[in-house]
PDB file of C-alpha atoms in Angstrom:
ATOM      1  CA  UNK A   1     -11.340  18.035  10.167  1.00  0.00           C
ATOM      2  CA  UNK A   2     -14.948  17.240   9.700  1.00  0.00           C
ATOM      3  CA  UNK A   3     -14.495  13.870  11.121  1.00  0.00           C
ATOM      4  CA  UNK A   4     -13.708  15.606  14.780  1.00  0.00           C
ATOM      5  CA  UNK A   5     -17.022  17.189  14.791  1.00  0.00           C
ATOM      6  CA  UNK A   6     -19.038  14.011  14.397  1.00  0.00           C
ATOM      7  CA  UNK A   7     -16.857  12.317  16.625  1.00  0.00           C
ATOM      8  CA  UNK A   8     -17.575  14.929  19.371  1.00  0.00           C
ATOM      9  CA  UNK A   9     -21.118  14.812  18.859  1.00  0.00           C
ATOM     10  CA  UNK A  10     -21.069  11.513  19.258  1.00  0.00           C
ATOM     11  CA  UNK A  11     -19.171  11.698  22.502  1.00  0.00           C
ATOM     12  CA  UNK A  12     -21.594  13.664  24.156  1.00  0.00           C
ATOM     13  CA  UNK A  13     -24.281  11.171  23.340  1.00  0.00           C
ATOM     14  CA  UNK A  14     -25.283   8.646  25.994  1.00  0.00           C
ATOM     15  CA  UNK A  15     -23.862   5.420  25.648  1.00  0.00           C
ATOM     16  CA  UNK A  16     -26.803   3.460  24.621  1.00  0.00           C
ATOM     17  CA  UNK A  17     -27.631   6.455  22.133  1.00  0.00           C
ATOM     18  CA  UNK A  18     -24.331   5.891  20.705  1.00  0.00           C
ATOM     19  CA  UNK A  19     -24.123   2.162  20.299  1.00  0.00           C
ATOM     20  CA  UNK A  20     -27.619   1.980  18.657  1.00  0.00           C
ATOM     21  CA  UNK A  21     -27.776   5.324  16.706  1.00  0.00           C
ATOM     22  CA  UNK A  22     -24.387   5.900  15.154  1.00  0.00           C
ATOM     23  CA  UNK A  23     -24.741   6.803  11.561  1.00  0.00           C
ATOM     24  CA  UNK A  24     -21.730   5.175   9.995  1.00  0.00           C
ATOM     25  CA  UNK A  25     -21.062   7.831   7.303  1.00  0.00           C
ATOM     26  CA  UNK A  26     -17.008   7.627   6.960  1.00  0.00           C
ATOM     27  CA  UNK A  27     -16.554  10.467   9.406  1.00  0.00           C
ATOM     28  CA  UNK A  28     -15.881   8.173  12.749  1.00  0.00           C
ATOM     29  CA  UNK A  29     -13.487   6.288  10.580  1.00  0.00           C
ATOM     30  CA  UNK A  30     -11.737   9.392   9.531  1.00  0.00           C
ATOM     31  CA  UNK A  31     -11.677  10.538  12.981  1.00  0.00           C
ATOM     32  CA  UNK A  32     -10.389   7.416  14.224  1.00  0.00           C
ATOM     33  CA  UNK A  33      -7.566   7.356  11.531  1.00  0.00           C
ATOM     34  CA  UNK A  34      -6.439  10.796  12.588  1.00  0.00           C
ATOM     35  CA  UNK A  35      -6.246   9.970  16.243  1.00  0.00           C
ATOM     36  CA  UNK A  36      -4.303   6.871  15.537  1.00  0.00           C
ATOM     37  CA  UNK A  37      -1.961   9.112  13.438  1.00  0.00           C
ATOM     38  CA  UNK A  38      -1.735  11.721  16.359  1.00  0.00           C
ATOM     39  CA  UNK A  39      -1.126   9.124  18.907  1.00  0.00           C
ATOM     40  CA  UNK A  40       1.758   7.362  16.642  1.00  0.00           C
ATOM     41  CA  UNK A  41       4.432   9.112  17.697  1.00  0.00           C
ATOM     42  CA  UNK A  42       3.490   8.488  21.486  1.00  0.00           C
ATOM     43  CA  UNK A  43       3.004   5.051  20.803  1.00  0.00           C
ATOM     44  CA  UNK A  44       6.326   4.625  19.190  1.00  0.00           C
ATOM     45  CA  UNK A  45       7.919   6.224  22.144  1.00  0.00           C
ATOM     46  CA  UNK A  46       6.180   3.810  24.599  1.00  0.00           C
ATOM     47  CA  UNK A  47       7.235   0.757  22.406  1.00  0.00           C
ATOM     48  CA  UNK A  48      10.817   1.919  22.745  1.00  0.00           C
ATOM     49  CA  UNK A  49      10.428   2.449  26.468  1.00  0.00           C
ATOM     50  CA  UNK A  50       9.156  -1.117  26.750  1.00  0.00           C
ATOM     51  CA  UNK A  51      12.014  -2.658  24.914  1.00  0.00           C
ATOM     52  CA  UNK A  52      14.485  -0.277  26.999  1.00  0.00           C
ATOM     53  CA  UNK A  53      12.970  -1.317  30.258  1.00  0.00           C
ATOM     54  CA  UNK A  54      13.622  -5.340  29.391  1.00  0.00           C
ATOM     55  CA  UNK A  55      10.671  -6.592  27.095  1.00  0.00           C
ATOM     56  CA  UNK A  56      12.830  -8.965  24.879  1.00  0.00           C
ATOM     57  CA  UNK A  57       9.960  -9.140  22.050  1.00  0.00           C
ATOM     58  CA  UNK A  58       6.936  -7.043  21.412  1.00  0.00           C
ATOM     59  CA  UNK A  59       3.784  -7.581  19.378  1.00  0.00           C
ATOM     60  CA  UNK A  60       2.530  -4.141  18.064  1.00  0.00           C
ATOM     61  CA  UNK A  61      -1.006  -4.079  16.466  1.00  0.00           C
ATOM     62  CA  UNK A  62      -2.867  -1.322  14.736  1.00  0.00           C
ATOM     63  CA  UNK A  63      -5.546  -0.704  12.145  1.00  0.00           C
ATOM     64  CA  UNK A  64      -4.571   1.938   9.567  1.00  0.00           C
ATOM     65  CA  UNK A  65      -1.693   1.574   7.465  1.00  0.00           C
ATOM     66  CA  UNK A  66      -0.903   5.187   7.750  1.00  0.00           C
ATOM     67  CA  UNK A  67      -0.294   4.295  11.435  1.00  0.00           C
ATOM     68  CA  UNK A  68       1.436   1.319  10.565  1.00  0.00           C
ATOM     69  CA  UNK A  69       3.704   3.116   8.305  1.00  0.00           C
ATOM     70  CA  UNK A  70       5.020   5.429  10.680  1.00  0.00           C
ATOM     71  CA  UNK A  71       5.530   2.946  13.586  1.00  0.00           C
ATOM     72  CA  UNK A  72       7.351   0.824  10.883  1.00  0.00           C
ATOM     73  CA  UNK A  73       9.548   3.736  10.072  1.00  0.00           C
ATOM     74  CA  UNK A  74      10.345   4.780  13.764  1.00  0.00           C
ATOM     75  CA  UNK A  75      10.592   1.135  15.111  1.00  0.00           C
ATOM     76  CA  UNK A  76      12.712  -0.582  12.291  1.00  0.00           C
ATOM     77  CA  UNK A  77      16.063  -0.121  14.034  1.00  0.00           C
ATOM     78  CA  UNK A  78      14.891  -2.455  16.738  1.00  0.00           C
ATOM     79  CA  UNK A  79      14.735  -5.377  14.245  1.00  0.00           C
ATOM     80  CA  UNK A  80      10.931  -5.364  12.934  1.00  0.00           C
ATOM     81  CA  UNK A  81       8.868  -7.999  10.607  1.00  0.00           C
ATOM     82  CA  UNK A  82       5.835  -6.692   9.377  1.00  0.00           C
ATOM     83  CA  UNK A  83       2.588  -8.034   7.952  1.00  0.00           C
ATOM     84  CA  UNK A  84      -0.890  -6.532   6.799  1.00  0.00           C
ATOM     85  CA  UNK A  85      -3.858  -7.941   4.744  1.00  0.00           C
ATOM     86  CA  UNK A  86      -1.857  -7.468   1.533  1.00  0.00           C
ATOM     87  CA  UNK A  87       1.146  -9.584   2.801  1.00  0.00           C
ATOM     88  CA  UNK A  88       0.926 -13.085   1.344  1.00  0.00           C
ATOM     89  CA  UNK A  89       0.507 -16.246   3.668  1.00  0.00           C
ATOM     90  CA  UNK A  90       4.246 -17.141   2.684  1.00  0.00           C
ATOM     91  CA  UNK A  91       5.658 -13.507   3.971  1.00  0.00           C
ATOM     92  CA  UNK A  92       3.697 -13.751   6.832  1.00  0.00           C
ATOM     93  CA  UNK A  93       4.974 -17.343   7.925  1.00  0.00           C
ATOM     94  CA  UNK A  94       8.864 -15.887   7.169  1.00  0.00           C
ATOM     95  CA  UNK A  95       7.663 -12.870   9.700  1.00  0.00           C
ATOM     96  CA  UNK A  96       6.494 -15.287  12.434  1.00  0.00           C
ATOM     97  CA  UNK A  97       9.625 -17.570  11.824  1.00  0.00           C
ATOM     98  CA  UNK A  98      11.906 -14.687  12.235  1.00  0.00           C
ATOM     99  CA  UNK A  99      10.449 -13.217  15.076  1.00  0.00           C
ATOM    100  CA  UNK A 100      10.288 -16.471  16.925  1.00  0.00           C
ATOM    101  CA  UNK A 101      13.653 -17.520  15.799  1.00  0.00           C
ATOM    102  CA  UNK A 102      16.297 -14.568  15.561  1.00  0.00           C
ATOM    103  CA  UNK A 103      17.093 -12.679  18.442  1.00  0.00           C
ATOM    104  CA  UNK A 104      17.646  -9.324  16.315  1.00  0.00           C
ATOM    105  CA  UNK A 105      14.083  -9.247  15.387  1.00  0.00           C
ATOM    106  CA  UNK A 106      12.381  -7.751  18.513  1.00  0.00           C
ATOM    107  CA  UNK A 107       9.295  -6.497  17.076  1.00  0.00           C
ATOM    108  CA  UNK A 108       6.316  -7.889  15.125  1.00  0.00           C
ATOM    109  CA  UNK A 109       4.346  -4.931  13.757  1.00  0.00           C
ATOM    110  CA  UNK A 110       0.955  -5.676  11.625  1.00  0.00           C
ATOM    111  CA  UNK A 111      -2.609  -4.817  11.251  1.00  0.00           C
ATOM    112  CA  UNK A 112      -4.379  -6.202  14.450  1.00  0.00           C
ATOM    113  CA  UNK A 113      -6.747  -8.435  12.617  1.00  0.00           C
ATOM    114  CA  UNK A 114      -4.049 -10.122  10.608  1.00  0.00           C
ATOM    115  CA  UNK A 115      -1.644 -10.597  13.491  1.00  0.00           C
ATOM    116  CA  UNK A 116      -4.527 -11.833  15.722  1.00  0.00           C
ATOM    117  CA  UNK A 117      -5.744 -14.575  13.493  1.00  0.00           C
ATOM    118  CA  UNK A 118      -4.036 -17.884  13.481  1.00  0.00           C
ATOM    119  CA  UNK A 119      -0.571 -17.070  14.366  1.00  0.00           C
ATOM    120  CA  UNK A 120       1.329 -18.269  17.375  1.00  0.00           C
ATOM    121  CA  UNK A 121       3.447 -15.287  18.936  1.00  0.00           C
ATOM    122  CA  UNK A 122       4.655 -16.753  22.017  1.00  0.00           C
ATOM    123  CA  UNK A 123       8.035 -15.550  21.617  1.00  0.00           C
ATOM    124  CA  UNK A 124       6.642 -12.040  23.429  1.00  0.00           C
ATOM    125  CA  UNK A 125       5.335 -11.513  26.507  1.00  0.00           C
ATOM    126  CA  UNK A 126       4.122  -7.977  25.950  1.00  0.00           C
ATOM    127  CA  UNK A 127       1.549  -6.695  23.442  1.00  0.00           C
ATOM    128  CA  UNK A 128       1.034  -3.051  22.576  1.00  0.00           C
ATOM    129  CA  UNK A 129      -2.335  -1.949  20.764  1.00  0.00           C
ATOM    130  CA  UNK A 130      -1.846   1.097  19.160  1.00  0.00           C
ATOM    131  CA  UNK A 131      -5.473   1.300  17.881  1.00  0.00           C
ATOM    132  CA  UNK A 132      -8.156  -0.291  20.114  1.00  0.00           C
ATOM    133  CA  UNK A 133     -11.144  -1.845  18.231  1.00  0.00           C
ATOM    134  CA  UNK A 134     -14.728  -1.803  19.027  1.00  0.00           C
ATOM    135  CA  UNK A 135     -15.041  -5.420  19.142  1.00  0.00           C
ATOM    136  CA  UNK A 136     -13.663  -6.941  22.385  1.00  0.00           C
ATOM    137  CA  UNK A 137     -13.170 -10.478  20.871  1.00  0.00           C
ATOM    138  CA  UNK A 138     -10.520  -8.447  18.344  1.00  0.00           C
ATOM    139  CA  UNK A 139      -8.487  -6.923  20.768  1.00  0.00           C
ATOM    140  CA  UNK A 140      -8.439 -10.011  22.887  1.00  0.00           C
ATOM    141  CA  UNK A 141      -7.258 -12.234  20.214  1.00  0.00           C
ATOM    142  CA  UNK A 142      -4.053 -10.442  19.725  1.00  0.00           C
ATOM    143  CA  UNK A 143      -3.321 -11.042  23.239  1.00  0.00           C
ATOM    144  CA  UNK A 144      -4.319 -14.642  22.730  1.00  0.00           C
ATOM    145  CA  UNK A 145      -1.532 -15.178  20.283  1.00  0.00           C
ATOM    146  CA  UNK A 146       0.668 -14.551  23.080  1.00  0.00           C
ATOM    147  CA  UNK A 147      -0.715 -16.144  25.899  1.00  0.00           C
ATOM    148  CA  UNK A 148      -1.097 -19.777  24.596  1.00  0.00           C
ATOM    149  CA  UNK A 149       0.622 -23.308  25.067  1.00  0.00           C
ATOM    150  CA  UNK A 150       4.571 -22.883  24.675  1.00  0.00           C
ATOM    151  CA  UNK A 151       4.576 -18.934  25.956  1.00  0.00           C
ATOM    152  CA  UNK A 152       8.054 -18.349  26.809  1.00  0.00           C
ATOM    153  CA  UNK A 153       7.772 -15.967  29.715  1.00  0.00           C
ATOM    154  CA  UNK A 154       5.506 -16.213  32.961  1.00  0.00           C
ATOM    155  CA  UNK A 155       3.223 -13.439  32.044  1.00  0.00           C
ATOM    156  CA  UNK A 156       1.568 -11.593  29.265  1.00  0.00           C
ATOM    157  CA  UNK A 157       0.802  -7.792  29.497  1.00  0.00           C
ATOM    158  CA  UNK A 158      -1.624  -6.036  27.294  1.00  0.00           C
ATOM    159  CA  UNK A 159      -0.566  -2.248  26.608  1.00  0.00           C
ATOM    160  CA  UNK A 160      -3.356  -0.133  25.386  1.00  0.00           C
ATOM    161  CA  UNK A 161      -2.529   3.400  25.147  1.00  0.00           C
ATOM    162  CA  UNK A 162      -5.636   5.657  25.158  1.00  0.00           C
ATOM    163  CA  UNK A 163      -6.149   9.102  25.190  1.00  0.00           C
ATOM    164  CA  UNK A 164      -8.464  10.510  27.758  1.00  0.00           C
ATOM    165  CA  UNK A 165     -11.323  12.639  26.230  1.00  0.00           C
ATOM    166  CA  UNK A 166     -11.115  11.149  22.846  1.00  0.00           C
ATOM    167  CA  UNK A 167     -12.762   8.658  20.439  1.00  0.00           C
ATOM    168  CA  UNK A 168     -10.081   6.308  22.192  1.00  0.00           C
ATOM    169  CA  UNK A 169     -12.436   6.607  25.555  1.00  0.00           C
ATOM    170  CA  UNK A 170     -15.666   5.835  23.650  1.00  0.00           C
ATOM    171  CA  UNK A 171     -14.022   2.758  21.808  1.00  0.00           C
ATOM    172  CA  UNK A 172     -12.634   1.180  24.702  1.00  0.00           C
ATOM    173  CA  UNK A 173     -15.987   2.025  26.807  1.00  0.00           C
ATOM    174  CA  UNK A 174     -18.056   0.254  24.042  1.00  0.00           C
ATOM    175  CA  UNK A 175     -15.641  -2.578  23.810  1.00  0.00           C
ATOM    176  CA  UNK A 176     -15.812  -3.402  27.669  1.00  0.00           C
ATOM    177  CA  UNK A 177     -19.653  -2.762  27.500  1.00  0.00           C
ATOM    178  CA  UNK A 178     -19.985  -5.384  24.939  1.00  0.00           C
ATOM    179  CA  UNK A 179     -17.506  -7.742  26.866  1.00  0.00           C
ATOM    180  CA  UNK A 180     -19.548  -7.582  30.183  1.00  0.00           C
ATOM    181  CA  UNK A 181     -22.852  -8.039  28.036  1.00  0.00           C
ATOM    182  CA  UNK A 182     -21.285 -10.886  26.668  1.00  0.00           C
ATOM    183  CA  UNK A 183     -20.230 -12.419  29.766  1.00  0.00           C
ATOM    184  CA  UNK A 184     -23.488 -11.716  31.339  1.00  0.00           C
ATOM    185  CA  UNK A 185     -25.307 -13.571  28.678  1.00  0.00           C
ATOM    186  CA  UNK A 186     -22.842 -16.734  28.972  1.00  0.00           C
ATOM    187  CA  UNK A 187     -22.958 -16.706  32.609  1.00  0.00           C
ATOM    188  CA  UNK A 188     -27.042 -16.370  32.904  1.00  0.00           C
ATOM    189  CA  UNK A 189     -26.806 -19.675  30.909  1.00  0.00           C
ATOM    190  CA  UNK A 190     -24.584 -21.879  32.882  1.00  0.00           C
TER     191      UNK A 190
END
């Protein structure tokens, strides 16, 4: 796909050029979607492994609806509730309530921003971010839905499957650099 050639050019740029000079023309978004779709089978396998190895409840976030559709199809037999940007507030609350109160519902799946804003998902201890975001706060928000007052377990683990040598690495690297810059700026003020 033509998005890959743009992503490859961006990969070859030095980090400062990438952060300041990337043209937003849709090709990067397309490359990101294609990567998410390519990763989806492996993410589904990883989710199954987590559940088989003892995770009782799992929060799974992704960005693209095509990725979410695939994961929903593959993981539905584990008991799954779902929310995205088109889900009504009432349906979102029902999904969260079912996730908390029903033992047969082991996965809450949804768009990262939708899951990561305002919901209490403390029934889980594991969070799987299928498609990381450029913005560190968006990745962190999803983890924070689990790591809060009322948390059921003793730990929270964020699982972030990254495909080496792809746009995934650049996204995570950019998010980490942004997070470091924010930390340094706030630490300097203290």
